[in-house]
Amino acid sequence: MGITVSELLNLEFFKDFQVIAGKKGLNREVQGVTILDAPDGYRWAVGKELTLTSGYVFAHEPETLELYKKSMAAPSNAQAAMVIKRGRYLDEIPEDLILLHDRQQIPLITMPYSIPWMETINQVNVAVMNHAIQRFCVNINATYTSANH
């Protein structure tokens, strides 16, 4: 059980994050975080992840964008969203990446340069856990209520 990208972005911590593509996919489920800063890093994604990247691989390993595009075209792709740190390695987000995320309806989000990865990862994990706990409590209450009537 996760949280939707939209619910995550509505939290105060994420107020300066900006969705630049794939807005139709804001209902995608986030269950965890993965990092993409190696040319073949996309190979270890398991799905429903918020992918964080500095953009290094896209800026310094141009073939990575082509490999990433091919992996995204697979029908089994279940990535929740991608977050790119603004102003780190990419002066501009590649147009191909924007078009790909729009076409696949997978949110492409930029985040401020100043926010540390650890803080972002912690905020995502806390949001996912809180959402799961809340759903668990609602299910217990519903079961308890129906059993007592």
Coordinates of C-alpha atoms in Angstrom, one line a residue:
M1 CA 0.0 0.0 0.0
G2 CA 1.4 3.3 -1.0
I3 CA 0.5 6.9 -1.5
T4 CA -0.4 8.6 -4.8
V5 CA 2.1 11.0 -6.3
S6 CA -0.5 13.7 -6.0
E7 CA -1.0 13.1 -2.2
L8 CA 2.7 13.1 -1.7
L9 CA 3.2 16.4 -3.6
N10 CA 0.4 18.0 -1.5
L11 CA 2.5 17.6 1.6
E12 CA 4.2 20.7 2.9
F13 CA 7.7 19.3 2.4
F14 CA 7.1 19.0 -1.4
K15 CA 5.7 22.5 -1.9
D16 CA 8.7 23.6 -4.1
F17 CA 8.6 20.5 -6.2
Q18 CA 7.2 21.1 -9.7
V19 CA 5.5 18.7 -12.1
I20 CA 6.8 19.4 -15.6
A21 CA 5.4 16.4 -17.5
G22 CA 3.1 13.4 -17.0
K23 CA 0.4 15.2 -15.1
K24 CA -2.2 12.6 -16.1
G25 CA -0.2 10.1 -14.0
L26 CA -0.5 11.9 -10.6
N27 CA -2.7 9.0 -9.4
R28 CA 0.2 6.5 -9.6
E29 CA 1.2 4.8 -6.4
V30 CA 4.5 5.4 -4.6
Q31 CA 5.7 2.6 -2.3
G32 CA 9.3 3.6 -2.0
V33 CA 12.3 5.4 -3.5
T34 CA 15.1 4.4 -5.9
I35 CA 18.1 6.4 -7.2
L36 CA 19.1 6.7 -10.8
D37 CA 22.6 8.0 -11.1
A38 CA 24.3 5.1 -12.8
P39 CA 23.9 4.4 -16.6
D40 CA 22.2 1.1 -16.0
G41 CA 20.4 2.0 -12.7
Y42 CA 17.0 1.7 -14.2
R43 CA 17.5 -2.1 -14.4
W44 CA 17.1 -2.5 -10.7
A45 CA 13.8 -0.7 -10.3
V46 CA 11.0 -3.0 -9.1
G47 CA 8.0 -0.7 -9.6
K48 CA 5.9 1.8 -7.7
E49 CA 9.1 3.8 -6.9
L50 CA 9.7 7.5 -6.9
T51 CA 12.9 7.7 -8.9
L52 CA 15.3 10.4 -7.7
T53 CA 18.1 11.6 -9.9
S54 CA 20.6 14.5 -10.1
G55 CA 20.5 14.2 -13.9
Y56 CA 24.2 13.2 -13.9
V57 CA 23.7 10.2 -16.1
F58 CA 21.6 12.1 -18.6
A59 CA 24.1 14.9 -18.8
H60 CA 27.3 12.9 -18.9
E61 CA 26.2 9.6 -20.4
P62 CA 23.9 10.5 -23.3
E63 CA 23.3 6.9 -24.2
T64 CA 21.6 6.5 -20.8
L65 CA 18.6 8.6 -22.0
E66 CA 18.1 6.2 -25.0
L67 CA 18.3 3.1 -22.7
Y68 CA 15.9 4.7 -20.2
K69 CA 13.5 5.6 -23.0
K70 CA 13.5 1.9 -24.2
S71 CA 12.9 0.7 -20.6
M72 CA 10.0 3.1 -20.2
A73 CA 8.4 1.9 -23.4
A74 CA 8.0 -1.6 -22.0
P75 CA 4.4 -2.3 -20.9
S76 CA 5.6 -3.7 -17.6
N77 CA 7.1 -0.4 -16.5
A78 CA 5.5 0.5 -13.2
Q79 CA 7.5 3.5 -12.1
A80 CA 5.5 6.0 -10.0
A81 CA 7.4 9.2 -11.0
M82 CA 10.8 10.6 -11.6
V83 CA 12.2 13.6 -9.6
I84 CA 15.2 15.5 -11.0
K85 CA 17.2 17.9 -8.9
R86 CA 17.1 21.3 -10.5
G87 CA 20.4 23.0 -11.4
R88 CA 22.7 20.1 -10.5
Y89 CA 23.8 18.6 -13.8
L90 CA 21.1 19.6 -16.2
D91 CA 20.6 23.3 -17.1
E92 CA 17.5 22.2 -19.0
I93 CA 15.5 19.0 -18.8
P94 CA 15.9 17.1 -22.1
E95 CA 12.8 17.6 -24.3
D96 CA 12.9 13.8 -25.1
L97 CA 12.5 13.1 -21.4
I98 CA 9.6 15.5 -21.1
L99 CA 7.8 14.1 -24.1
L100 CA 8.4 10.5 -22.9
H101 CA 6.9 11.2 -19.5
D102 CA 3.9 12.9 -21.0
R103 CA 3.3 10.0 -23.4
Q104 CA 3.7 7.4 -20.7
Q105 CA 1.7 9.5 -18.2
I106 CA 4.4 9.2 -15.6
P107 CA 5.0 12.4 -13.6
L108 CA 8.4 14.1 -14.2
I109 CA 9.0 16.4 -11.3
T110 CA 11.8 18.8 -10.5
M111 CA 13.0 19.5 -7.0
P112 CA 15.1 22.3 -5.5
Y113 CA 18.9 21.8 -5.6
S114 CA 19.2 22.7 -1.9
I115 CA 17.2 19.8 -0.5
P116 CA 19.3 16.8 0.6
W117 CA 18.5 13.3 -0.8
M118 CA 18.3 11.8 2.7
E119 CA 15.6 14.3 3.7
T120 CA 13.6 13.6 0.6
I121 CA 13.8 9.9 1.0
N122 CA 12.8 10.1 4.7
Q123 CA 9.8 12.3 3.8
V124 CA 8.6 9.8 1.2
N125 CA 9.1 6.8 3.5
V126 CA 7.2 8.5 6.4
A127 CA 4.4 9.5 4.1
V128 CA 4.1 6.0 2.7
M129 CA 4.2 4.5 6.2
N130 CA 1.7 6.9 7.6
H131 CA -0.7 6.3 4.7
A132 CA -0.4 2.5 5.2
I133 CA -0.9 2.8 9.0
Q134 CA -4.0 5.0 8.5
R135 CA -5.5 2.5 6.0
F136 CA -4.7 -0.4 8.4
C137 CA -6.4 1.4 11.3
V138 CA -9.5 2.2 9.2
N139 CA -9.7 -1.5 8.2
I140 CA -9.4 -2.6 11.8
N141 CA -12.1 -0.2 12.9
A142 CA -14.4 -1.3 10.1
T143 CA -13.9 -4.9 11.0
Y144 CA -14.4 -4.2 14.7
T145 CA -17.6 -2.2 14.0
S146 CA -19.2 -4.8 11.7
A147 CA -18.3 -7.6 14.1
N148 CA -20.1 -5.8 17.0
H149 CA -23.3 -5.2 15.1

